[in-house]
Short mmCIF file of C-alpha atoms in Angstrom, two decimals:
data_model
loop_
_atom_site.label_atom_id
_atom_site.label_comp_id
_atom_site.label_asym_id
_atom_site.label_seq_id
_atom_site.Cartn_x
_atom_site.Cartn_y
_atom_site.Cartn_z
CA MET Q 1167 -9.91 6.26 -42.64
CA LEU Q 1168 -12.03 4.32 -45.54
CA ASN Q 1169 -9.31 4.20 -47.93
CA SER Q 1170 -12.47 4.37 -51.58
CA LYS Q 1171 -9.37 2.22 -53.28
CA LEU Q 1172 -9.44 -0.24 -51.69
CA GLY Q 1173 -13.51 -0.67 -52.13
CA LEU Q 1174 -12.96 -0.45 -56.09
CA TRP Q 1175 -10.26 -2.94 -56.57
CA ALA Q 1176 -12.61 -5.49 -54.09
CA ILE Q 1177 -15.06 -4.83 -56.46
CA PHE Q 1178 -12.30 -5.28 -60.02
CA VAL Q 1179 -10.55 -8.47 -58.34
CA GLU Q 1180 -14.03 -9.96 -57.43
CA LEU Q 1181 -15.87 -9.45 -60.84
CA GLY Q 1182 -12.10 -10.04 -62.01
CA ALA Q 1183 -13.46 -13.64 -60.25
CA TRP Q 1184 -15.94 -14.25 -61.99
CA ALA Q 1185 -15.18 -13.10 -65.36
CA GLY Q 1186 -11.28 -16.03 -65.09
CA PRO Q 1187 -13.23 -18.52 -65.85
CA ALA Q 1188 -15.03 -17.48 -68.70
CA LEU Q 1189 -11.75 -16.86 -70.07
CA LEU Q 1190 -9.65 -19.26 -69.83
CA ASP Q 1191 -12.47 -22.39 -69.04
CA GLY Q 1192 -15.31 -23.13 -66.58
CA SER Q 1193 -14.81 -26.83 -66.94
CA SER Q 1194 -11.35 -26.81 -65.69
CA GLU Q 1195 -9.08 -27.18 -62.70
CA THR Q 1196 -6.90 -24.59 -64.04
CA ALA Q 1197 -10.65 -22.02 -64.16
CA LEU Q 1198 -11.11 -22.63 -61.02
CA ALA Q 1199 -7.57 -22.39 -58.66
CA SER Q 1200 -8.97 -18.88 -60.79
CA TYR Q 1201 -11.31 -17.87 -59.22
CA LEU Q 1202 -10.47 -19.43 -55.55
CA LEU Q 1203 -7.24 -17.17 -56.10
CA THR Q 1204 -8.72 -14.53 -57.46
CA HIS Q 1205 -11.48 -14.26 -54.53
CA ALA Q 1206 -9.42 -14.46 -51.78
CA VAL Q 1207 -7.45 -11.82 -53.00
CA ALA Q 1208 -10.91 -10.04 -53.08
CA SER Q 1209 -11.87 -11.02 -49.37
CA VAL Q 1210 -9.10 -9.75 -48.25
CA LEU Q 1211 -9.78 -6.27 -49.06
CA LEU Q 1212 -13.44 -6.44 -48.83
CA ALA Q 1213 -12.01 -6.39 -45.32
CA LEU Q 1214 -8.98 -4.12 -45.29
CA PHE Q 1215 -12.19 -1.77 -46.80
CA THR Q 1216 -14.74 -2.46 -44.47
CA LEU Q 1217 -12.86 -2.39 -41.55
CA PRO Q 1218 -13.00 1.45 -40.82
CA VAL Q 1219 -16.61 1.26 -41.23
CA LEU Q 1220 -16.35 -0.18 -37.77
CA ALA Q 1221 -16.04 2.11 -33.81
CA ALA Q 1222 -12.90 2.00 -32.78
CA GLN Q 1223 -13.63 -1.16 -29.43
CA GLN Q 1224 -15.32 -3.20 -31.99
CA THR Q 1225 -11.98 -3.77 -34.25
CA ARG Q 1226 -10.08 -5.04 -31.99
CA PRO Q 1227 -8.12 -7.66 -32.76
CA ARG Q 1228 -7.84 -5.96 -35.38
CA LEU Q 1229 -6.00 -9.40 -37.10
CA PRO Q 1230 -8.47 -12.07 -35.58
CA MET Q 1231 -11.25 -9.56 -37.17
CA ILE Q 1232 -9.93 -8.17 -40.43
CA GLY Q 1233 -9.57 -12.65 -40.99
CA LEU Q 1234 -13.20 -12.78 -40.27
CA MET Q 1235 -15.03 -11.24 -41.75
CA ALA Q 1236 -12.29 -12.37 -45.05
CA VAL Q 1237 -13.31 -15.60 -44.43
CA CYS Q 1238 -16.93 -15.29 -44.72
CA SER Q 1239 -16.35 -13.03 -48.00
CA TYR Q 1240 -14.50 -15.96 -49.17
CA VAL Q 1241 -16.14 -19.07 -48.18
CA VAL Q 1242 -20.13 -17.25 -48.76
CA PRO Q 1243 -19.45 -16.59 -52.49
CA VAL Q 1244 -21.33 -13.47 -54.16
CA VAL Q 1245 -23.78 -13.50 -51.30
CA GLY Q 1246 -20.12 -13.74 -48.23
CA PHE Q 1247 -18.70 -10.82 -50.46
CA LEU Q 1248 -22.09 -7.89 -49.26
CA GLY Q 1249 -22.66 -9.58 -46.49
CA VAL Q 1250 -20.02 -8.41 -45.29
CA LEU Q 1251 -20.39 -5.06 -46.02
CA ILE Q 1252 -23.89 -4.51 -45.33
CA GLY Q 1253 -23.41 -6.52 -42.10
CA THR Q 1254 -20.30 -3.48 -40.97
CA LEU Q 1255 -22.59 -1.02 -41.91
CA VAL Q 1256 -24.71 -2.43 -39.61
CA LEU Q 1257 -22.39 -2.49 -37.19
CA ARG Q 1258 -21.21 1.51 -37.56
CA PHE Q 1259 -24.62 2.66 -37.72
CA TYR Q 1260 -27.58 0.71 -36.33
CA ARG Q 1261 -26.36 -0.93 -33.18
CA ALA Q 1262 -24.21 2.47 -32.38
CA SER Q 1263 -27.85 4.35 -32.41
CA HIS Q 1264 -28.99 2.10 -30.72
CA HIS Q 1265 -28.06 2.68 -27.17
CA GLU Q 1266 -27.44 5.38 -27.32
CA ASP Q 1267 -31.35 5.54 -27.53
CA GLU Q 1268 -31.60 3.59 -25.16
CA PHE Q 1269 -28.84 4.06 -22.41
CA GLY Q 1270 -29.42 7.92 -23.09
CA SER Q 1271 -30.91 8.57 -19.76
CA LEU Q 1272 -28.05 6.86 -17.77
CA GLN Q 1273 -27.21 8.57 -13.96
CA LEU Q 1274 -23.73 8.27 -12.84
CA PRO Q 1275 -23.58 6.59 -9.43
CA GLU Q 1276 -23.01 9.02 -6.56
CA PHE Q 1277 -20.12 7.84 -4.81
CA ASP Q 1278 -18.38 9.18 -1.62
CA LEU Q 1279 -15.64 11.91 -1.06
CA HIS Q 1280 -14.21 10.89 1.43
CA GLN Q 1281 -12.77 7.65 -0.15
CA ARG Q 1282 -11.89 9.28 -3.27
CA MET Q 1283 -9.74 11.40 -0.77
CA GLN Q 1284 -7.72 8.06 0.37
CA SER Q 1285 -3.92 7.83 -0.85
CA GLY Q 1286 -3.17 5.23 -3.98
CA PHE Q 1287 -0.38 3.43 -2.13
CA ARG Q 1288 -0.36 1.32 0.41
CA GLN Q 1289 2.00 0.89 3.22
CA THR Q 1290 3.47 -2.47 2.24
CA GLY Q 1291 4.02 -0.77 -2.07
CA LEU Q 1292 5.79 2.59 -0.23
CA ARG Q 1293 9.14 1.60 0.99
CA ALA Q 1294 9.45 -0.29 -2.69
CA VAL Q 1295 8.73 3.17 -3.87
CA LEU Q 1296 10.45 5.38 -1.65
CA SER Q 1297 13.79 3.26 -2.51
CA ASN Q 1298 13.75 2.90 -5.97
CA SER Q 1299 15.37 5.25 -8.24
CA GLU Q 1300 13.94 3.88 -11.23
CA VAL Q 1301 10.74 5.21 -9.39
CA PRO Q 1302 9.77 9.18 -10.86
CA THR Q 1303 10.52 11.44 -8.76
CA ARG Q 1304 6.68 12.59 -8.36
CA SER Q 1305 5.39 9.76 -7.16
CA ARG Q 1306 7.93 8.95 -4.89
CA MET Q 1307 6.69 13.22 -4.13
CA ARG Q 1308 3.53 11.59 -3.66
CA ALA Q 1309 4.18 8.28 -1.71
CA MET Q 1310 5.66 9.75 0.17
CA VAL Q 1311 3.24 12.67 1.43
CA ALA Q 1312 1.08 9.63 1.89
CA LEU Q 1313 3.29 9.28 5.21
CA GLN Q 1314 1.49 11.43 6.45
CA HIS Q 1315 -1.71 9.15 6.87
CA ILE Q 1316 0.09 6.38 8.67
CA SER Q 1317 2.02 5.42 12.27
CA GLY Q 1318 5.75 7.16 13.26
CA ARG Q 1319 6.73 4.38 13.98
CA ILE Q 1320 6.58 2.70 10.66
CA SER Q 1321 6.69 6.41 8.79
CA SER Q 1322 10.48 7.77 10.43
CA PRO Q 1323 12.04 5.05 9.97
CA LEU Q 1324 11.33 5.20 5.99
CA LEU Q 1325 11.85 8.99 6.15
CA ARG Q 1326 15.11 8.31 7.55
CA ASN Q 1327 15.85 6.61 4.52
CA VAL Q 1328 15.16 9.45 2.47
CA LEU Q 1329 17.55 11.39 3.82
CA ASN Q 1330 20.53 9.91 2.22
CA ASP Q 1331 18.35 10.25 -1.02
CA ALA Q 1332 19.96 12.17 -3.95
CA SER Q 1333 17.30 14.16 -4.40
CA GLU Q 1334 17.46 16.74 -2.33
CA ASP Q 1335 13.68 18.01 -3.34
CA LEU Q 1336 13.31 14.74 -2.16
CA ARG Q 1337 15.13 15.47 0.62
CA LEU Q 1338 13.56 18.23 1.80
CA LEU Q 1339 10.12 16.86 2.05
CA ALA Q 1340 11.41 14.15 4.89
CA TYR Q 1341 13.44 16.51 6.71
CA GLY Q 1342 10.68 18.85 7.43
CA MET Q 1343 7.68 15.31 8.13
CA LEU Q 1344 10.95 14.49 10.27
CA ASP Q 1345 10.62 18.20 12.44
CA SER Q 1346 7.37 18.01 12.29
CA LEU Q 1347 6.93 15.12 13.56
CA GLU Q 1348 9.15 16.20 16.41
CA ARG Q 1349 8.59 19.91 16.67
CA ASN Q 1350 4.32 18.35 17.89
CA ILE Q 1351 6.09 16.04 20.76
CA SER Q 1352 8.03 18.19 22.05
CA ARG Q 1353 5.39 20.61 22.03
CA ALA Q 1354 2.72 18.47 24.35
CA ILE Q 1355 5.74 17.96 26.14
CA ASP Q 1356 7.42 21.77 27.62
CA LYS Q 1357 2.95 22.32 27.81
CA GLU Q 1358 2.86 19.90 29.99
CA LEU Q 1359 5.92 19.96 32.03
CA ASP Q 1360 4.07 23.45 32.11
CA THR Q 1361 1.48 22.21 33.86
CA LEU Q 1362 3.46 19.74 36.37
CA GLN Q 1363 5.41 22.95 37.94
CA LYS Q 1364 2.26 24.86 38.59
CA ALA Q 1365 1.23 22.17 40.24
CA ARG Q 1366 3.62 21.75 42.56
CA GLU Q 1367 3.48 25.03 43.37
CA ILE Q 1368 -0.33 24.15 44.05
CA GLU Q 1369 -0.51 20.94 45.32
CA GLY Q 1370 3.31 20.53 46.78
CA GLN Q 1371 7.21 19.48 45.85
CA ASP Q 1372 7.19 16.17 47.76
CA THR Q 1373 3.81 14.64 47.09
CA LEU Q 1374 1.35 15.13 43.96
CA GLY Q 1375 -1.44 16.15 43.76
CA PRO Q 1376 -4.52 14.41 40.33
CA VAL Q 1377 -2.88 16.90 37.92
CA GLY Q 1378 0.13 16.40 38.97
CA ILE Q 1379 0.28 12.92 38.53
CA GLN Q 1380 -1.75 13.25 35.33
CA ALA Q 1381 0.74 15.40 33.82
CA ALA Q 1382 3.33 13.21 35.61
CA GLU Q 1383 1.54 10.33 32.78
CA LYS Q 1384 1.84 12.14 29.95
CA LEU Q 1385 5.16 13.24 30.32
CA SER Q 1386 6.44 9.86 30.69
CA ALA Q 1387 3.95 8.80 27.42
CA LEU Q 1388 5.32 11.71 25.32
CA TYR Q 1389 9.41 10.76 25.96
CA TRP Q 1390 8.34 7.48 25.12
CA GLU Q 1391 7.34 8.81 21.81
CA LEU Q 1392 10.57 10.26 20.47
CA VAL Q 1393 11.39 6.67 21.06
CA TYR Q 1394 8.62 4.68 20.17
CA GLN Q 1395 8.67 6.62 16.39
CA ASN Q 1396 12.32 6.83 16.49
CA LEU Q 1397 12.42 10.76 15.94
CA ALA Q 1398 15.07 10.43 19.50
CA GLN Q 1399 19.00 9.37 18.20
CA GLY Q 1400 22.48 8.99 20.28
CA ASP Q 1401 22.60 11.30 22.79
CA MET Q 1402 18.98 12.13 22.51
CA ARG Q 1403 17.34 8.46 22.64
CA ASP Q 1404 18.92 8.16 25.86
CA HIS Q 1405 18.23 11.22 27.18
CA ALA Q 1406 14.03 10.93 26.32
CA ILE Q 1407 14.30 7.11 27.73
CA ARG Q 1408 15.47 8.30 30.45
CA GLU Q 1409 13.28 11.33 30.98
CA SER Q 1410 9.95 8.92 30.76
CA LEU Q 1411 11.32 6.83 33.09
CA ARG Q 1412 12.45 8.98 35.47
CA TYR Q 1413 8.26 10.33 35.17
CA CYS Q 1414 7.21 6.78 35.08
CA GLU Q 1415 8.00 6.02 38.88
CA MET Q 1416 7.08 9.39 39.79
CA VAL Q 1417 4.01 7.61 39.19
CA LEU Q 1418 5.02 4.91 40.62
CA ALA Q 1419 6.31 5.47 44.42
CA GLN Q 1420 2.57 7.52 45.17
CA HIS Q 1421 -0.04 4.60 42.21
CA PRO Q 1422 2.74 1.56 42.90
CA ASN Q 1423 -0.31 -0.76 41.56
CA LEU Q 1424 -0.55 0.64 37.75
CA ALA Q 1425 0.08 -2.13 35.17
CA GLN Q 1426 0.33 -0.95 32.72
CA HIS Q 1427 3.55 2.05 34.51
CA THR Q 1428 5.03 -1.15 35.31
CA MET Q 1429 5.28 -3.14 31.84
CA ARG Q 1430 6.75 1.02 30.98
CA ARG Q 1431 9.42 1.11 33.56
CA GLY Q 1432 10.08 -2.03 32.06
CA VAL Q 1433 10.28 -2.11 28.71
CA LEU Q 1434 12.03 1.42 29.84
CA LEU Q 1435 14.98 -1.13 31.69
CA HIS Q 1436 15.46 -2.91 29.46
CA ALA Q 1437 16.42 -0.25 27.38
CA CYS Q 1438 18.96 0.52 29.35
CA GLY Q 1439 21.15 -1.91 30.08
CA ARG Q 1440 19.56 -2.71 33.28
CA LEU Q 1441 17.85 -6.25 32.80
CA ARG Q 1442 17.62 -7.06 36.13
CA GLU Q 1443 15.61 -4.85 36.78
CA ALA Q 1444 14.19 -4.76 33.49
CA ALA Q 1445 12.97 -8.60 34.24
CA ASP Q 1446 12.02 -8.40 37.86
CA ALA Q 1447 9.81 -5.39 37.05
CA TYR Q 1448 8.60 -7.62 32.98
CA ALA Q 1449 7.16 -10.51 36.15
CA LEU Q 1450 5.52 -7.74 38.55
CA ALA Q 1451 3.84 -6.60 35.84
CA GLN Q 1452 1.93 -10.61 35.11
CA GLN Q 1453 1.61 -10.21 38.88
CA GLN Q 1454 -1.27 -7.28 39.02
CA GLY Q 1455 -2.87 -8.98 36.04
CA LEU Q 1456 -1.23 -7.56 32.79
CA PRO Q 1457 -2.10 -10.73 30.02
CA ALA Q 1458 0.74 -13.02 29.81
CA SER Q 1459 1.19 -11.96 25.77
CA ARG Q 1460 2.21 -8.38 26.49
CA VAL Q 1461 5.09 -9.36 28.62
CA LEU Q 1462 6.29 -12.30 27.57
CA PRO Q 1463 8.41 -11.65 24.54
CA TYR Q 1464 9.68 -8.55 26.22
CA LEU Q 1465 10.70 -11.73 28.95
CA ALA Q 1466 11.76 -13.45 25.54
CA GLU Q 1467 13.62 -11.05 24.69
CA LEU Q 1468 15.55 -10.34 27.59
CA SER Q 1469 15.77 -14.17 27.97
CA PHE Q 1470 18.41 -14.17 24.67
CA GLU Q 1471 19.46 -10.96 25.22
CA GLN Q 1472 21.70 -12.75 27.76
CA ARG Q 1473 22.22 -15.53 26.55
CA ASP Q 1474 19.49 -18.10 27.65
CA PHE Q 1475 18.28 -19.46 24.76
CA ASP Q 1476 17.11 -22.10 27.09
CA LYS Q 1477 14.58 -20.24 28.17
CA THR Q 1478 13.84 -18.24 25.52
CA ARG Q 1479 13.37 -21.33 23.94
CA GLN Q 1480 10.04 -22.03 27.19
CA LEU Q 1481 9.25 -18.88 27.00
CA MET Q 1482 7.86 -18.57 23.29
CA GLN Q 1483 6.11 -21.79 23.37
CA GLN Q 1484 4.51 -20.82 25.60
CA LEU Q 1485 2.69 -18.11 23.76
CA ASP Q 1486 2.47 -21.10 21.39
CA GLY Q 1487 -1.57 -21.26 22.22
CA TRP Q 1488 -2.38 -17.44 21.31
CA SER Q 1489 -4.14 -16.47 18.08
CA SER Q 1490 -3.73 -13.25 18.37
CA LEU Q 1491 -0.43 -12.40 17.94
CA PRO Q 1492 0.79 -12.23 14.74
CA LYS Q 1493 3.02 -10.83 13.06
CA LEU Q 1494 5.24 -12.58 16.46
CA ARG Q 1495 3.64 -16.27 15.19
CA PRO Q 1496 7.33 -16.84 12.20
CA VAL Q 1497 9.64 -15.96 15.60
CA ILE Q 1498 6.85 -18.51 17.43
CA ASP Q 1499 7.24 -21.28 14.96
CA TYR Q 1500 10.85 -20.76 14.75
CA TRP Q 1501 11.53 -21.19 18.29
CA SER Q 1502 8.39 -23.94 18.84
CA VAL Q 1503 10.10 -26.65 16.61
CA ARG Q 1504 11.69 -30.07 19.27
#
């Protein structure tokens, strides 16, 4: 708000600065010092008086702006004092109206609504937000809602950590989201079980036809999805692994040359602790045409569990030439050091 008293004081002090030398002695050093000191005070008062005249964005930073106007008024007698006052009025009214006229017809661009609807959280920051109890509950709930757009493999462990949170609202939301993920897969399993049962009634119990084979493939994938997304825990996890293995072997019994299913059988055997059979399945999958970059990491993990570190190093060194494994790169570099 403009303070008229500061303006009057600035004028009176400036007049006093010019009257001082006449009263003392125009040629004396005391008169000069009196003028300079009084003129400096008047310049500061003028700067404080004219600062509120400017628009808010023109007064930042505040102290340097006050200093600039005071210096301009101080170094140029009379003209500087009047120039600062006139300059502030020009900046406040003339330039503001000029810019308003110039950009009055500017229209906002159209934005892509789909981009605006995307979540404001990134995957790398979700874990930090959800695990930090100092973050407001509303922000943490928004982060949990953002997990709906993330793979269950990543979101499920984060949601399980929230089950131990002190906030009851967050715990209930995490439980509901986990339950929803599990129910979606369970419904799909029930649907495929019905399809398989009908296919057996039509195609026969011993040999499955195309419909039965397709249902068995989906059942193996769905049961493995429960394990892969960490939705099944404890005994349920063991049951899901056994069921996935059973349906996978059902498919391989009639189509033994499917490399993808042979590889899945190896992973499931590995999860069951049947390491020797898993190693044979991995090797067979590679013979059936699966790329080495898909098989060697599992073989290396299996060798590590068997405490065969020399073979583990040898397998990891074979992966050193592959540039398409960024997530495994730190592990490959560790084992490739000689």
